[in-house]
Amino acid sequence: MTRTESLSILVVDDSDFFASLVADTLAADHGMTTVSITNPRDALSEVDYEAVDCVVSDYQMPELTGLELYQAIDERYDVPFILVTSEGDEEVASRAIRAGVSEYILKQDINEQQSLKLLANRITNVVDRRRTQQKYQRLVDNSPDEISQVRLDGTILAANETMATAFNASQSELVGEKLSSFVPDDVAENRRTQGQRATTAGSVLTFQDTIGLRHFHNIVVPLSTGSEAESVQFVTREITLQKHNEEELRRTKEELTFINRIVSHDIQNDVNIISGWGAMLENHTDDDGIEMVERIRETSDHIADLTQIARDFVASLEGDSAPDLGPVSLGSIVDTEIDKARSSHDDLIVSVDGSTGVTVRANELLSSVVGNLLNNAVRHNDKDTAEIEISAQRMETMVSLRIADNGPGVPDDQKAAVFEKGNKGAESPGSGIGLYLVDRLVNQYNGEIWVEDNDPTGAVFVVELPLHADEVA
């Protein structure tokens, strides 16, 4: 015997000899706790007062048949019931199964096995099956989703408490009614059609529908119901809030796209005009005005940098799924961004230690990562001449890019905060979004970024990026 729990079994047969034999053998050979009774009415009393895991009953008895005993017990208790029939009683067995009896077994089959192994196995199976059903029913009853069993003609066979509450009815009031009694006709018809599709396909289907201003996600599962008319199970969850959030997100993305278009074209064009006027003004001013012209140029360059950050930030937000990543040459990105930084800062000193000529898994916005880190090293530098040293170290599946500067460095208590949105020091000329964008992009690439102290002064921004698969191979 493999079961550690002792099942409580009630054996009912008008033959005292047979009832005692079955009860004693189940107890001795299979570790079950048994009670044998010869009068079916006494069996009813026993079930009323004692917890029983399973009833094993003969069919042909003088006061109540086994089927009548089952029906009397089933009206009050959810107890597995095995009906024992005589040879040739297949019609009785068939009626019993239709009525809901858990199992039936021929008395001859029991008599042929001295240890009653077949009967013991049947008992164990029906008890386990019933307990599984009860556990599932508890899950259904406690589910926040509306769960129902519905015939293909739309008749509700069963419904959980959540569904009853949703329609301001009791569970019993739902059973036997049509779906169209509780939801609009078009919704009921669509759900019935989806149930037919699931049954025909023999697989689970999902669909959404709307009742007034409320949105619902539905799962329909085809069920096997034996001789009953085919039915399906619906699991319905309200997703109105989710739909509203999706719509709000869609509108927000449209607004971001509109703002990005303004930043990319209108503002950028005006900045270019200001820069052009500043260059022209430089030839028509005295020495005192040159400083003002230089401030105009620096401010227009700064605005240009901000518009580029804004464009890249909006680009990083676009799309409903993970970004499309592919092979990107890190060396080409670094060289291009160094040239841009040098063109904007004549006295900038940049050196590259080691080869950056590797291919990483990223996208075109990697240029924003490198460009923002270079601009950050210059804009926050407190030296007369900003010096930046770039180095790269290839590892097994990653490359570590280090961008070191000779600036004031980053205090320990700010090393994590510098990547937060809007974070900027009191004296910072930046927007507070550049490093946040860098961190966001690096995370999208499944990389990491952090800041360390440089020796003897300054900061080192370390970016680890995954190598492209072709590079690793």
Short mmCIF file of N, CA and C in Angstrom, two decimals, residues 8-11 35 37 39-55 72-74 76-79:
data_model
loop_
_atom_site.label_atom_id
_atom_site.label_comp_id
_atom_site.label_asym_id
_atom_site.label_seq_id
_atom_site.Cartn_x
_atom_site.Cartn_y
_atom_site.Cartn_z
N SER A 8 -11.84 6.58 4.63
CA SER A 8 -13.01 6.08 5.35
C SER A 8 -14.04 5.60 4.33
N ILE A 9 -14.33 4.28 4.33
CA ILE A 9 -15.19 3.68 3.32
C ILE A 9 -16.43 3.08 3.97
N LEU A 10 -17.60 3.39 3.39
CA LEU A 10 -18.86 2.80 3.83
C LEU A 10 -19.28 1.74 2.82
N VAL A 11 -19.40 0.48 3.27
CA VAL A 11 -19.79 -0.64 2.41
C VAL A 11 -21.24 -1.00 2.72
N VAL A 35 -16.69 0.62 7.37
CA VAL A 35 -17.92 0.31 8.12
C VAL A 35 -18.82 -0.46 7.15
N ILE A 37 -22.66 -2.03 6.39
CA ILE A 37 -24.07 -1.86 6.76
C ILE A 37 -24.92 -2.65 5.77
N ASN A 39 -28.48 -2.39 5.77
CA ASN A 39 -29.72 -1.66 5.49
C ASN A 39 -29.37 -0.29 4.88
N PRO A 40 -29.82 -0.01 3.67
CA PRO A 40 -29.46 1.26 3.03
C PRO A 40 -29.97 2.49 3.78
N ARG A 41 -31.09 2.36 4.51
CA ARG A 41 -31.57 3.51 5.28
C ARG A 41 -30.62 3.81 6.45
N ASP A 42 -30.05 2.74 7.01
CA ASP A 42 -29.04 2.95 8.06
C ASP A 42 -27.79 3.62 7.46
N ALA A 43 -27.53 3.30 6.19
CA ALA A 43 -26.38 3.92 5.52
C ALA A 43 -26.58 5.43 5.41
N LEU A 44 -27.81 5.86 5.17
CA LEU A 44 -28.09 7.29 5.11
C LEU A 44 -27.78 7.96 6.45
N SER A 45 -28.17 7.31 7.52
CA SER A 45 -27.90 7.85 8.85
C SER A 45 -26.41 7.91 9.12
N GLU A 46 -25.69 6.88 8.67
CA GLU A 46 -24.25 6.85 8.87
C GLU A 46 -23.57 8.03 8.18
N VAL A 47 -23.99 8.31 6.95
CA VAL A 47 -23.40 9.42 6.20
C VAL A 47 -23.76 10.75 6.85
N ASP A 48 -24.94 10.81 7.48
CA ASP A 48 -25.35 12.05 8.15
C ASP A 48 -24.45 12.39 9.32
N TYR A 49 -23.96 11.37 10.01
CA TYR A 49 -23.24 11.61 11.26
C TYR A 49 -21.74 11.35 11.19
N GLU A 50 -21.27 10.67 10.16
CA GLU A 50 -19.86 10.36 10.06
C GLU A 50 -19.31 10.80 8.70
N ALA A 51 -18.09 11.32 8.70
CA ALA A 51 -17.45 11.72 7.45
C ALA A 51 -17.03 10.48 6.68
N VAL A 52 -17.42 10.40 5.44
CA VAL A 52 -17.14 9.25 4.60
C VAL A 52 -16.43 9.72 3.33
N ASP A 53 -15.35 9.03 2.98
CA ASP A 53 -14.62 9.38 1.75
C ASP A 53 -15.24 8.74 0.52
N CYS A 54 -15.86 7.57 0.67
CA CYS A 54 -16.43 6.89 -0.48
C CYS A 54 -17.48 5.87 0.00
N VAL A 55 -18.56 5.70 -0.79
CA VAL A 55 -19.58 4.69 -0.52
C VAL A 55 -19.48 3.61 -1.59
N ALA A 72 -30.16 9.78 -2.93
CA ALA A 72 -30.47 10.35 -1.62
C ALA A 72 -29.24 10.98 -0.98
N ILE A 73 -28.08 10.31 -1.13
CA ILE A 73 -26.84 10.85 -0.57
C ILE A 73 -26.38 12.07 -1.35
N ASP A 74 -26.49 12.00 -2.69
CA ASP A 74 -25.99 13.07 -3.54
C ASP A 74 -26.76 14.37 -3.34
N ARG A 76 -27.50 15.61 -0.59
CA ARG A 76 -27.02 16.27 0.62
C ARG A 76 -25.51 16.39 0.71
N TYR A 77 -24.78 15.44 0.10
CA TYR A 77 -23.33 15.39 0.27
C TYR A 77 -22.63 15.13 -1.06
N ASP A 78 -21.44 15.63 -1.15
CA ASP A 78 -20.61 15.40 -2.34
C ASP A 78 -19.63 14.29 -2.02
N VAL A 79 -20.11 13.04 -2.13
CA VAL A 79 -19.31 11.87 -1.75
C VAL A 79 -19.19 10.94 -2.94
#
